[in-house]
Coordinates of C-alpha atoms in Angstrom, one line a residue:
Chain A
M1 CA -18.6 33.2 -30.5
S2 CA -15.4 34.0 -28.8
Y3 CA -12.3 32.1 -29.2
F4 CA -10.4 33.6 -26.4
V5 CA -10.6 32.2 -22.8
D6 CA -13.6 33.2 -20.7
E7 CA -13.5 34.5 -17.1
N8 CA -13.8 31.0 -15.7
G9 CA -11.0 29.8 -17.8
Y10 CA -12.9 27.9 -20.4
Y11 CA -12.8 27.9 -24.3
G12 CA -16.2 26.9 -25.1
Q13 CA -16.8 23.5 -23.2
F14 CA -13.0 23.0 -22.8
G15 CA -10.4 24.3 -20.2
G16 CA -11.0 24.8 -16.5
A17 CA -8.5 23.8 -13.7
Y18 CA -8.9 20.1 -12.8
I19 CA -6.3 20.0 -10.1
P20 CA -6.0 18.4 -6.8
E21 CA -6.3 20.8 -3.9
M22 CA -2.8 20.7 -3.2
L23 CA -2.1 22.7 -6.3
Y24 CA -5.0 25.1 -5.8
P25 CA -3.0 27.8 -3.9
N26 CA -0.3 28.0 -6.5
V27 CA -2.6 28.0 -9.6
E28 CA -4.9 30.5 -7.9
E29 CA -2.0 32.8 -7.0
L30 CA -0.9 32.7 -10.8
R31 CA -4.6 33.0 -12.0
Q32 CA -5.1 36.2 -9.8
N33 CA -1.8 37.9 -10.9
Y34 CA -0.8 36.9 -14.5
L35 CA -2.8 39.4 -16.4
K36 CA -1.9 42.2 -13.9
I37 CA 1.8 41.4 -14.1
M38 CA 1.7 41.2 -18.0
Q39 CA 0.2 44.5 -18.2
E40 CA 2.8 46.3 -16.0
D41 CA 4.9 48.7 -18.0
S42 CA 8.2 47.5 -16.4
F43 CA 7.2 43.8 -17.4
K44 CA 6.3 44.8 -21.0
K45 CA 9.5 46.8 -21.4
E46 CA 11.7 43.8 -20.0
F47 CA 9.9 41.3 -22.1
D48 CA 10.0 43.3 -25.3
E49 CA 13.7 44.0 -24.7
L50 CA 14.7 40.4 -24.2
L51 CA 12.7 39.2 -27.1
K52 CA 14.5 41.8 -29.4
E53 CA 18.1 41.6 -27.9
Y54 CA 18.3 38.1 -26.7
V55 CA 15.9 36.0 -28.6
G56 CA 16.5 37.9 -31.8
R57 CA 13.0 39.2 -32.6
P58 CA 11.3 40.2 -34.8
T59 CA 11.7 36.9 -36.8
P60 CA 11.7 37.4 -40.5
L61 CA 8.5 36.8 -42.5
Y62 CA 10.3 35.3 -45.6
F63 CA 8.6 35.0 -48.9
A64 CA 9.6 31.5 -50.1
K65 CA 9.7 32.0 -53.8
R66 CA 10.8 28.5 -55.1
L67 CA 8.3 26.8 -52.8
S68 CA 5.6 29.2 -53.9
D69 CA 6.3 28.5 -57.5
K70 CA 6.2 24.8 -56.8
Y71 CA 2.6 24.9 -55.3
N72 CA 1.5 27.7 -57.4
T73 CA 0.5 30.0 -54.4
K74 CA 2.1 32.7 -52.3
I75 CA 3.8 31.2 -49.4
Y76 CA 5.5 33.1 -46.5
L77 CA 7.4 31.3 -43.8
K78 CA 7.4 32.8 -40.3
R79 CA 11.0 32.1 -39.3
E80 CA 10.6 31.0 -35.7
D81 CA 13.4 28.6 -36.4
L82 CA 15.7 31.6 -36.2
C83 CA 14.9 32.3 -32.4
H84 CA 17.8 31.7 -30.0
T85 CA 17.6 28.1 -29.0
G86 CA 16.0 27.1 -32.3
A87 CA 12.4 27.3 -31.9
H88 CA 9.5 29.4 -30.7
K89 CA 9.5 27.8 -27.2
V90 CA 11.8 30.5 -26.0
N91 CA 9.1 33.3 -26.4
N92 CA 7.1 31.5 -23.6
T93 CA 10.1 30.8 -21.2
I94 CA 11.2 34.4 -21.3
G95 CA 7.7 35.5 -20.3
Q96 CA 7.3 32.9 -17.6
I97 CA 10.8 33.6 -16.0
L98 CA 9.9 37.3 -15.7
M99 CA 6.6 36.2 -14.2
A100 CA 8.4 33.8 -11.8
K101 CA 10.5 36.6 -10.6
R102 CA 7.5 39.0 -10.0
L103 CA 6.0 36.3 -8.2
G104 CA 9.0 36.0 -5.8
K105 CA 9.8 32.3 -6.9
H106 CA 13.4 31.2 -6.8
R107 CA 13.1 27.6 -8.1
I108 CA 11.9 26.7 -11.6
I109 CA 10.6 23.3 -12.7
A110 CA 9.7 22.3 -16.4
E111 CA 8.7 19.2 -18.3
T112 CA 10.1 18.4 -21.7
G113 CA 9.6 15.7 -24.3
A114 CA 12.2 16.3 -27.3
G115 CA 14.2 18.7 -25.0
Q116 CA 13.2 21.9 -26.8
H117 CA 11.3 23.4 -24.0
G118 CA 13.8 22.0 -21.4
V119 CA 16.6 23.8 -23.4
A120 CA 14.6 26.9 -23.5
T121 CA 13.8 26.9 -19.9
A122 CA 17.4 26.0 -18.8
T123 CA 18.4 29.0 -21.1
V124 CA 16.4 31.7 -19.3
C125 CA 17.2 30.2 -15.9
A126 CA 20.8 30.7 -16.6
L127 CA 20.0 34.1 -17.9
M128 CA 18.5 35.0 -14.7
G129 CA 20.6 32.9 -12.3
I130 CA 17.7 30.7 -11.0
E131 CA 17.8 27.1 -10.1
C132 CA 16.2 24.8 -12.9
I133 CA 14.9 21.3 -12.7
V134 CA 13.7 19.7 -15.9
Y135 CA 11.8 16.4 -15.9
M136 CA 12.1 14.2 -18.8
G137 CA 10.9 10.7 -19.7
E138 CA 13.5 8.1 -19.4
I139 CA 12.9 7.0 -22.8
D140 CA 13.2 10.5 -24.3
I141 CA 16.5 11.0 -22.3
A142 CA 18.0 8.1 -24.1
R143 CA 16.8 9.3 -27.6
Q144 CA 17.5 13.0 -27.3
E145 CA 21.0 13.0 -26.0
P146 CA 22.2 16.4 -27.4
N147 CA 19.4 18.3 -25.8
V148 CA 20.1 16.5 -22.4
A149 CA 23.8 17.6 -22.9
R150 CA 22.6 21.2 -23.6
M151 CA 20.5 21.4 -20.5
K152 CA 23.2 20.3 -18.4
M153 CA 25.8 22.8 -20.0
L154 CA 23.2 25.4 -19.0
G155 CA 23.3 24.3 -15.5
A156 CA 19.9 22.6 -15.2
T157 CA 19.3 19.4 -13.4
V158 CA 17.6 16.7 -15.6
V159 CA 15.5 14.3 -13.7
P160 CA 14.3 11.1 -15.5
A161 CA 10.6 10.5 -15.3
L162 CA 10.5 6.8 -14.5
S163 CA 6.7 6.3 -14.3
G164 CA 4.1 5.2 -16.8
S165 CA 5.4 5.3 -20.2
R166 CA 8.4 7.3 -19.3
T167 CA 7.7 10.0 -22.0
L168 CA 6.5 13.6 -22.2
K169 CA 3.1 12.9 -20.5
D170 CA 4.9 11.2 -17.4
A171 CA 7.4 14.0 -17.3
T172 CA 4.4 16.4 -17.1
N173 CA 3.1 14.3 -14.3
E174 CA 6.4 14.3 -12.4
A175 CA 6.8 18.1 -12.7
I176 CA 3.3 18.4 -11.4
R177 CA 4.1 16.2 -8.4
D178 CA 7.3 18.3 -7.8
W179 CA 5.1 21.4 -7.7
I180 CA 2.8 19.7 -5.1
N181 CA 5.9 18.8 -3.0
N182 CA 7.2 22.4 -3.2
P183 CA 4.2 24.6 -3.2
V184 CA 5.7 27.9 -1.9
D185 CA 9.1 28.7 -3.7
T186 CA 8.6 27.0 -7.1
H187 CA 7.3 28.2 -10.4
Y188 CA 6.3 25.5 -13.0
I189 CA 7.0 26.7 -16.6
I190 CA 4.6 24.6 -18.7
G191 CA 5.9 24.6 -22.3
S192 CA 2.7 24.5 -24.3
V193 CA -1.0 25.7 -24.1
V194 CA -1.9 22.9 -22.0
G195 CA -2.4 22.5 -18.1
P196 CA -4.9 24.2 -15.8
H197 CA -6.2 27.7 -16.4
P198 CA -4.4 30.2 -16.6
Y199 CA -1.5 28.3 -18.2
P200 CA -3.1 27.9 -21.8
D201 CA -4.1 31.6 -21.9
M202 CA -0.8 32.8 -20.5
V203 CA 1.5 30.7 -22.8
A204 CA -0.7 31.7 -25.7
R205 CA -0.3 35.4 -24.9
F206 CA 3.5 35.0 -24.7
Q207 CA 3.4 33.2 -28.0
S208 CA 1.1 35.8 -29.5
V209 CA 4.0 37.8 -30.6
I210 CA 4.3 35.6 -33.6
S211 CA 0.9 36.7 -35.1
E212 CA 1.5 40.3 -33.9
E213 CA 4.6 40.4 -36.0
M214 CA 3.0 38.6 -38.9
K215 CA 0.4 41.4 -39.1
W216 CA 2.7 44.4 -39.5
Q217 CA 5.1 42.4 -41.6
L218 CA 2.5 41.2 -44.0
K219 CA 1.2 44.9 -44.2
E220 CA 4.6 46.0 -45.2
K221 CA 5.0 43.3 -47.8
E222 CA 1.4 42.9 -49.2
G223 CA -0.2 46.0 -48.1
K224 CA -2.7 44.1 -45.9
E225 CA -2.5 42.6 -42.4
N226 CA -4.5 39.4 -43.0
P227 CA -3.3 36.5 -45.1
D228 CA -5.9 33.9 -46.5
Y229 CA -4.4 31.1 -44.4
V230 CA -2.2 30.5 -41.4
I231 CA -0.6 27.0 -41.2
A232 CA 0.9 25.6 -38.0
C233 CA 1.6 22.1 -36.5
V234 CA 0.0 21.2 -33.2
G235 CA 1.3 18.9 -30.5
G236 CA 0.0 20.7 -27.3
G237 CA -0.3 23.6 -29.6
S238 CA 1.8 26.6 -28.5
N239 CA 3.4 27.7 -31.8
A240 CA -0.1 27.3 -33.4
A241 CA -1.7 29.3 -30.6
G242 CA 0.9 32.0 -31.2
A243 CA 0.4 32.2 -34.9
F244 CA -3.4 31.9 -34.7
Y245 CA -3.8 34.4 -31.9
H246 CA -4.4 37.8 -33.5
Y247 CA -6.4 36.1 -36.4
L248 CA -8.8 34.1 -34.1
D249 CA -11.5 36.8 -34.7
E250 CA -10.7 37.5 -38.3
K251 CA -13.1 35.1 -39.9
E252 CA -11.7 35.6 -43.4
V253 CA -8.4 34.2 -42.3
G254 CA -8.4 30.4 -42.7
L255 CA -6.6 28.5 -39.8
I256 CA -5.1 25.2 -40.6
A257 CA -3.8 23.1 -37.7
V258 CA -1.6 20.2 -38.6
E259 CA -1.5 17.0 -36.4
A260 CA 0.9 14.1 -36.5
A261 CA -0.7 11.0 -38.0
G262 CA 2.3 8.9 -37.2
L263 CA 2.3 5.7 -39.1
G264 CA -1.3 6.6 -40.2
V265 CA -4.4 7.7 -38.5
D266 CA -5.9 4.3 -38.0
S267 CA -2.6 2.4 -37.6
G268 CA -2.6 2.4 -33.9
E269 CA 0.6 4.5 -33.9
S270 CA -0.6 8.1 -34.1
A271 CA -0.9 11.3 -32.4
A272 CA -3.9 12.8 -34.4
T273 CA -5.8 13.8 -31.4
S274 CA -8.6 15.7 -33.3
V275 CA -9.5 12.5 -35.0
L276 CA -8.8 9.9 -32.4
G277 CA -9.5 11.8 -29.2
N278 CA -12.6 12.6 -27.2
E279 CA -13.4 15.0 -24.3
G280 CA -11.6 14.3 -21.1
V281 CA -9.3 15.5 -18.5
I282 CA -5.4 15.5 -18.7
H283 CA -2.8 17.5 -16.8
G284 CA -5.6 19.7 -15.2
S285 CA -7.5 20.7 -18.3
K286 CA -10.7 19.4 -19.9
T287 CA -9.9 19.0 -23.6
L288 CA -9.7 16.4 -26.4
L289 CA -7.4 13.7 -25.5
M290 CA -6.5 10.1 -26.8
Q291 CA -7.8 7.6 -24.1
T292 CA -9.2 4.1 -23.9
K293 CA -12.9 3.6 -23.6
D294 CA -12.4 3.3 -19.7
G295 CA -10.6 6.7 -19.6
Q296 CA -7.0 5.7 -19.3
I297 CA -4.8 8.0 -21.2
T298 CA -3.1 6.3 -24.1
E299 CA 0.4 6.8 -25.4
P300 CA 0.7 8.6 -28.8
Y301 CA 3.2 8.0 -31.5
S302 CA 4.9 10.3 -33.9
I303 CA 8.3 10.4 -35.5
S304 CA 8.4 14.0 -34.1
A305 CA 9.0 13.9 -30.3
G306 CA 7.4 17.4 -30.2
L307 CA 4.1 16.4 -31.6
D308 CA 3.5 13.1 -29.6
Y309 CA 1.3 14.5 -26.9
P310 CA -1.9 12.4 -26.1
G311 CA -3.9 15.8 -25.9
V312 CA -4.2 19.2 -27.5
G313 CA -4.6 22.5 -25.5
P314 CA -8.2 23.4 -24.8
L315 CA -8.0 26.4 -27.3
H316 CA -7.4 24.1 -30.0
A317 CA -10.0 21.6 -28.8
H318 CA -12.4 24.6 -29.1
L319 CA -11.3 25.7 -32.6
C320 CA -11.6 22.0 -33.7
E321 CA -15.1 21.5 -32.3
S322 CA -16.3 24.9 -33.5
K323 CA -14.8 24.3 -36.8
R324 CA -12.9 27.7 -36.8
A325 CA -9.8 25.8 -37.7
D326 CA -9.3 22.9 -40.2
F327 CA -7.4 20.0 -38.6
I328 CA -5.3 18.0 -41.1
S329 CA -3.2 15.0 -40.1
V330 CA 0.2 14.4 -41.7
T331 CA 2.0 11.0 -41.6
D332 CA 5.6 10.4 -40.6
D333 CA 6.4 9.8 -44.4
E334 CA 4.6 12.9 -45.6
A335 CA 6.2 15.1 -43.1
M336 CA 9.8 13.8 -43.7
N337 CA 9.6 14.3 -47.5
A338 CA 8.2 17.9 -47.1
G339 CA 11.1 18.6 -44.7
L340 CA 13.5 17.5 -47.3
E341 CA 11.7 19.5 -49.9
L342 CA 12.2 22.6 -48.1
C343 CA 15.9 21.9 -47.7
E344 CA 16.2 21.5 -51.3
L345 CA 13.9 24.4 -52.5
E346 CA 14.7 27.0 -49.9
G347 CA 18.0 26.0 -48.2
I348 CA 16.2 25.7 -44.7
I349 CA 16.5 22.6 -42.7
P350 CA 13.2 22.5 -40.6
A351 CA 12.4 20.8 -37.3
I352 CA 10.3 17.5 -38.0
E353 CA 7.5 19.3 -36.2
S354 CA 7.5 22.1 -38.7
S355 CA 7.9 19.6 -41.5
H356 CA 4.4 18.4 -40.6
A357 CA 2.9 21.8 -41.5
L358 CA 4.9 21.9 -44.7
A359 CA 3.3 18.6 -45.8
V360 CA -0.2 20.5 -46.1
F361 CA 0.8 21.8 -49.6
K362 CA 0.7 18.3 -50.9
K363 CA -2.7 17.6 -49.3
K364 CA -4.6 20.9 -50.0
A365 CA -4.6 23.0 -53.1
F366 CA -4.5 26.9 -52.7
K367 CA -5.4 29.5 -55.2
K368 CA -2.7 31.2 -57.1
D369 CA -3.2 34.6 -55.4
D370 CA -3.8 33.1 -51.8
I371 CA -1.4 34.4 -49.3
V372 CA -0.4 31.6 -47.1
V373 CA 1.6 32.1 -44.0
L374 CA 3.3 29.0 -42.5
N375 CA 4.7 29.1 -39.1
L376 CA 8.1 27.5 -39.4
S377 CA 8.3 26.8 -35.6
G378 CA 11.7 25.3 -35.2
R379 CA 15.1 24.3 -37.0
G380 CA 16.1 20.8 -37.8
D381 CA 19.4 20.7 -36.1
K382 CA 18.1 18.7 -33.2
D383 CA 16.5 16.2 -35.8
L384 CA 19.6 15.5 -37.9
D385 CA 19.9 11.9 -36.5
T386 CA 16.3 11.2 -37.4
Y387 CA 16.6 12.6 -40.9
I388 CA 19.9 10.6 -41.3
K389 CA 18.4 7.4 -40.3
Y390 CA 15.1 7.9 -42.3
F391 CA 16.8 9.0 -45.6
K392 CA 20.0 6.9 -45.0
F393 CA 22.3 9.8 -45.9
Chain B
M1 CA -28.1 7.5 7.5
N2 CA -25.1 7.0 5.3
R3 CA -22.5 4.5 6.9
I4 CA -19.9 7.0 6.8
N5 CA -21.9 9.4 9.0
Q6 CA -22.7 6.5 11.4
K7 CA -19.2 5.6 11.7
L8 CA -18.2 9.2 12.4
Q9 CA -20.5 9.3 15.4
E10 CA -18.6 6.3 17.0
D11 CA -16.6 7.5 20.0
K12 CA -13.2 6.4 18.8
K13 CA -10.4 7.3 16.4
L14 CA -11.0 5.9 13.0
L15 CA -8.4 4.0 11.0
S16 CA -9.2 4.1 7.3
I17 CA -7.1 2.1 4.8
Y18 CA -6.4 3.0 1.2
F19 CA -5.6 0.2 -1.4
T20 CA -5.5 -0.2 -5.2
A21 CA -8.3 -2.3 -6.5
G22 CA -7.0 -5.2 -8.6
Y23 CA -3.7 -5.3 -6.9
P24 CA -1.5 -7.4 -6.5
N25 CA -3.8 -9.6 -8.5
L26 CA -6.9 -8.6 -10.4
N27 CA -9.2 -10.7 -8.3
D28 CA -7.7 -9.8 -4.9
T29 CA -10.0 -6.7 -4.5
V30 CA -12.8 -8.5 -2.5
T31 CA -10.4 -10.6 -0.3
V32 CA -8.5 -7.4 0.7
I33 CA -11.8 -5.6 1.7
E34 CA -12.9 -8.6 3.7
N35 CA -9.6 -9.1 5.5
L36 CA -9.5 -5.4 6.3
E37 CA -12.9 -5.5 8.0
K38 CA -12.0 -8.7 9.8
S39 CA -8.9 -6.9 11.1
G40 CA -10.9 -4.1 12.7
V41 CA -10.5 -1.3 10.1
D42 CA -13.2 1.2 10.4
M43 CA -13.5 2.4 6.8
I44 CA -11.9 1.5 3.4
E45 CA -10.9 3.6 0.3
I46 CA -10.9 1.4 -2.7
G47 CA -8.6 2.9 -5.4
L48 CA -9.8 2.9 -8.9
P49 CA -6.6 3.1 -10.8
F50 CA -5.7 5.7 -13.4
S51 CA -2.8 5.9 -15.9
D52 CA -1.9 9.3 -14.8
P53 CA -2.3 9.8 -11.0
L54 CA -1.0 13.4 -10.3
A55 CA -1.3 13.3 -6.7
D56 CA 0.3 10.0 -5.9
G57 CA 3.9 9.0 -5.1
P58 CA 5.8 6.1 -6.6
T59 CA 4.2 3.5 -4.5
I60 CA 0.5 4.1 -5.5
Q61 CA 1.7 4.9 -9.1
A62 CA 3.3 1.4 -9.4
S63 CA 0.3 -0.3 -7.9
S64 CA -2.0 1.6 -10.3
T65 CA 0.1 0.8 -13.3
A66 CA 0.2 -3.0 -12.2
S67 CA -3.7 -3.0 -11.6
L68 CA -4.4 -1.7 -15.0
D69 CA -2.0 -4.1 -16.5
N70 CA -4.0 -6.9 -14.7
G71 CA -7.0 -5.6 -16.6
M72 CA -8.9 -3.4 -14.1
T73 CA -11.5 -1.0 -15.3
S74 CA -14.5 0.8 -13.8
E75 CA -16.8 -2.0 -15.1
V76 CA -14.5 -4.8 -13.8
L77 CA -14.4 -3.2 -10.3
F78 CA -18.2 -2.8 -10.2
N79 CA -18.6 -6.4 -11.1
Q80 CA -16.1 -7.5 -8.4
L81 CA -18.1 -5.5 -5.8
K82 CA -21.5 -6.4 -6.8
D83 CA -22.0 -8.7 -3.8
I84 CA -19.8 -7.0 -1.4
R85 CA -22.6 -5.8 1.0
K86 CA -23.3 -9.5 1.6
T87 CA -20.2 -9.8 3.6
V88 CA -18.9 -6.2 4.5
S89 CA -20.7 -3.6 6.6
I90 CA -18.0 -0.9 7.2
P91 CA -18.1 2.3 5.1
L92 CA -16.7 1.9 1.6
I93 CA -15.4 4.8 -0.4
I94 CA -14.1 4.7 -4.1
M95 CA -11.1 7.1 -4.6
G96 CA -10.1 7.8 -8.0
Y97 CA -9.3 10.5 -10.7
F98 CA -12.2 12.2 -12.6
N99 CA -11.4 11.1 -16.1
P100 CA -12.4 7.5 -15.8
M101 CA -15.5 8.6 -14.0
M102 CA -16.3 11.1 -16.7
Q103 CA -15.9 8.5 -19.4
Y104 CA -18.2 6.1 -17.4
G105 CA -20.6 8.9 -17.1
V106 CA -20.8 10.7 -13.8
E107 CA -24.6 9.8 -13.3
A108 CA -24.1 6.2 -14.4
F109 CA -21.0 5.9 -12.1
C110 CA -22.9 7.3 -9.1
K111 CA -25.8 5.1 -9.9
K112 CA -23.6 2.0 -9.9
C113 CA -22.0 3.0 -6.7
A114 CA -25.4 3.3 -4.9
E115 CA -26.6 -0.1 -6.2
I116 CA -23.4 -1.8 -4.8
G117 CA -23.5 0.0 -1.5
I118 CA -20.7 2.4 -1.9
D119 CA -20.9 5.2 0.6
G120 CA -18.8 8.0 -0.8
L121 CA -16.3 9.1 -3.3
I122 CA -12.9 11.0 -3.2
I123 CA -12.0 12.5 -6.5
P124 CA -8.8 14.6 -6.0
D125 CA -8.8 16.3 -9.2
L126 CA -12.6 17.3 -9.5
P127 CA -12.5 21.0 -8.4
V128 CA -14.6 22.0 -5.5
Q129 CA -16.5 24.6 -7.5
D130 CA -17.2 22.3 -10.4
Y131 CA -18.6 19.7 -8.1
N132 CA -20.8 22.3 -6.4
E133 CA -22.2 23.6 -9.6
N134 CA -22.5 20.5 -11.9
Y135 CA -22.4 17.4 -9.9
K136 CA -23.7 17.9 -6.4
A137 CA -27.2 17.1 -7.3
I138 CA -26.3 13.7 -8.7
F139 CA -24.3 12.7 -5.7
E140 CA -27.1 13.6 -3.5
K141 CA -29.6 11.8 -5.7
Y142 CA -27.7 8.5 -5.1
G143 CA -27.0 9.2 -1.5
L144 CA -23.2 9.5 -2.0
I145 CA -20.8 11.6 0.3
N146 CA -18.2 13.5 -1.6
V147 CA -15.0 14.1 0.3
F148 CA -13.0 17.2 -0.3
L149 CA -9.3 17.7 0.6
I150 CA -7.6 20.5 2.4
T151 CA -3.9 21.0 2.8
P152 CA -1.6 23.2 5.0
Q153 CA -1.7 25.8 2.2
T154 CA -5.4 25.9 2.0
S155 CA -6.7 29.4 3.1
E156 CA -8.9 29.7 6.1
E157 CA -11.6 31.3 4.1
R158 CA -11.4 28.2 1.6
I159 CA -11.5 25.8 4.4
R160 CA -14.7 27.5 5.8
F161 CA -16.3 27.1 2.4
I162 CA -15.1 23.5 2.0
D163 CA -16.6 22.7 5.5
S164 CA -19.9 24.4 4.7
I165 CA -20.5 22.0 1.6
S166 CA -19.1 18.8 3.2
N167 CA -21.6 16.3 4.2
G168 CA -19.3 13.6 5.6
F169 CA -15.7 14.2 6.7
I170 CA -12.8 16.6 5.3
Y171 CA -9.7 14.8 4.1
M172 CA -6.9 16.6 5.7
V173 CA -3.7 16.3 3.7
S174 CA -1.0 16.3 6.3
S175 CA 1.7 18.0 4.4
A176 CA 2.6 19.6 1.1
S177 CA 3.3 16.3 -0.6
V178 CA 2.2 13.5 -2.9
T179 CA 1.3 10.4 -1.2
G180 CA 3.7 8.3 0.6
A181 CA 6.4 10.9 0.8
Q182 CA 6.8 11.4 4.6
N183 CA 8.2 9.3 7.3
S184 CA 7.3 11.1 10.3
F185 CA 5.5 14.4 11.6
G186 CA 7.3 17.4 12.9
S187 CA 6.3 20.6 14.5
T188 CA 5.0 22.0 11.1
Q189 CA 2.4 19.3 11.0
S190 CA 1.5 19.6 14.7
D191 CA 1.1 23.3 14.2
Y192 CA -1.1 22.7 11.2
F193 CA -3.2 20.0 13.1
N194 CA -3.7 22.5 16.1
R195 CA -4.7 25.3 13.7
I196 CA -7.4 23.2 12.1
A197 CA -8.7 21.9 15.3
A198 CA -9.0 25.5 16.6
M199 CA -11.2 26.3 13.7
N200 CA -14.1 24.0 15.2
L201 CA -15.2 22.9 11.8
K202 CA -18.6 21.3 11.4
A203 CA -17.2 18.3 9.6
P204 CA -14.8 15.9 11.4
Q205 CA -11.4 15.6 9.8
I206 CA -9.5 12.4 8.9
V207 CA -5.9 13.0 8.1
G208 CA -4.1 11.4 5.2
F209 CA -0.6 11.3 3.5
G210 CA 2.3 10.3 5.5
I211 CA 0.6 8.0 8.0
S212 CA 2.4 4.8 8.1
N213 CA 2.6 3.3 11.5
A214 CA 1.2 3.5 15.1
E215 CA 3.3 6.6 15.9
T216 CA 2.2 8.7 13.0
F217 CA -1.4 7.4 13.3
Q218 CA -1.3 8.6 16.9
Q219 CA 0.1 11.9 16.1
A220 CA -2.3 12.5 13.4
T221 CA -5.3 11.6 15.5
V222 CA -4.6 13.9 18.5
S223 CA -7.4 16.3 17.5
A224 CA -8.5 14.7 14.2
K225 CA -11.2 12.1 14.1
G226 CA -9.1 9.5 12.3
A227 CA -6.4 8.9 9.8
I228 CA -5.8 7.1 6.4
I229 CA -3.0 4.8 5.7
G230 CA -2.3 4.2 1.9
S231 CA 1.2 3.9 0.7
A232 CA 2.4 1.8 3.7
F233 CA -0.4 -0.6 3.2
V234 CA 0.0 -0.9 -0.5
K235 CA 3.7 -1.6 0.2
H236 CA 2.6 -4.5 2.6
L237 CA 0.4 -5.8 -0.1
T238 CA 3.3 -5.8 -2.5
E239 CA 5.6 -7.7 -0.2
H240 CA 3.1 -10.1 1.5
G241 CA 0.1 -10.3 -0.9
V242 CA -3.3 -10.7 0.8
D243 CA -2.3 -12.9 3.6
K244 CA -0.9 -11.0 6.6
I245 CA -3.4 -8.1 6.5
D246 CA -4.4 -8.7 10.0
K247 CA -0.7 -8.4 11.2
F248 CA -0.3 -5.1 9.4
I249 CA -3.4 -3.7 11.0
S250 CA -2.6 -4.9 14.5
L251 CA 0.6 -2.9 14.4
I252 CA -1.3 0.3 14.0
K253 CA -4.2 0.1 16.4

């Protein structure tokens, strides 16, 4: 079984491009060109240089000694939190802005939930001097003020999504509608491994630098490229796709995907798509998603704005159905405590998304000589308010 | 013969009206359909609401949200329509997004449509290729016409392909936009209308998106067989309910 996308844009039964005809020319143009462009020497050179000089790659693979002692196993943290803009998101936006330039597009649109992808998109647009419009749910705008200010400082226009539940899924709908209205000059930078083919594959390839680095870094430190486990959190799933990518076909590497259970999987306030979702179509992709019996998409909940998406990317749906990856759900409380523990043990304040991945150590026992790599997808600066409110500092 | 094909043979320009089922009130669906037929409309698209309607502008989005809040579901709609053929004889099409149909079961959905007397479906986010490979046989088994969309950006080759697999009409999206976004047509649209007319397609075309009054209806149907009004009619329902439907229609035709 292959875990990579097939020629029709599917991962097993998931994926495809369920888009209105109005989007067909745009998506088809991208589909026909993305691999060709990514393989050009000039593209690779520019992409690699920007990742090195601008983003600050390679990010360290840090051996977390005190955390390892506590859980009696060998834990490495892949420090994506040290990327410019504070999370892995920028790996993808750098790739896509270079793609957009080569496709001759001079207007960029993006969706954002917590604002991390919006900031990463506004950043690369400033870098390239390209117009940037970010759609963000009205409710998210109110609760993520610092990121809204960041995007504005970076020259982006932030447009409130006023439809539906006024959060991430509606921001995505608005971005897609913008693309329908502006089919010629605009490129849509999707922030995760979601959306119609070829987006899930393209975004996974841009993020795959994470596991590419893990391999040689682990070889240096442990004398072998493969860990026993890779752990990553999954909302749409872009950091997990990047961390898993070069290990997908390495069967001896266990993949652990961590979803947000919110107040509890059965509480009605959750984002644990692998448990609560079933096959359906969202944002142009056939995947697992949370919906009513009648096929209306439901609003997920998590304390982490980066994980409350009602679906997962089609790659992850396939990893879940085929049991290639273990899906574990972590509640708000478990995540918040695991985040605080990392602060205390290692002096690193993680994004609440990444805190979900950290909570796995309380839920699953690893062997003493297991090598476990955890993708620390982002830093916690953006979440200080939430941490403060939660712990009443 | 399917009612849609019969209607397409009539020697006139066709006016088709879209409305969101279960709007403004849950049980308005049948009244709206009956009043539209009495007002002289040629064909009706019954919108099955979806939580995330990607191709729709604010008017139809809002009506969809309201309809869902009213309690509309596929099952409720089928129940409302179960006796519709006792009173209504013009072609009826259900327009909706793929996910609710997928959850109902595509075959079960089609079977139900056939039992009620629905003549066709418009599913904007079901890809042409996917339909052709996986669902065409089911639609044909139940005598349903599937209507495909083309836009000003659709390539000539793709239009020819879509024409070759269309067994009713082609839904010709007037401009690069979501529903309800335009107020009038300019030279870009007339060039596009002329270009499509010159292709001499096998399937008649009915123009949608941006038709709101007699003027845009007339412009859209210079060479096309008919036109569809959606957002403007939904706005009328928002403002006037089900009462003055005949007045709205009389201003178009």
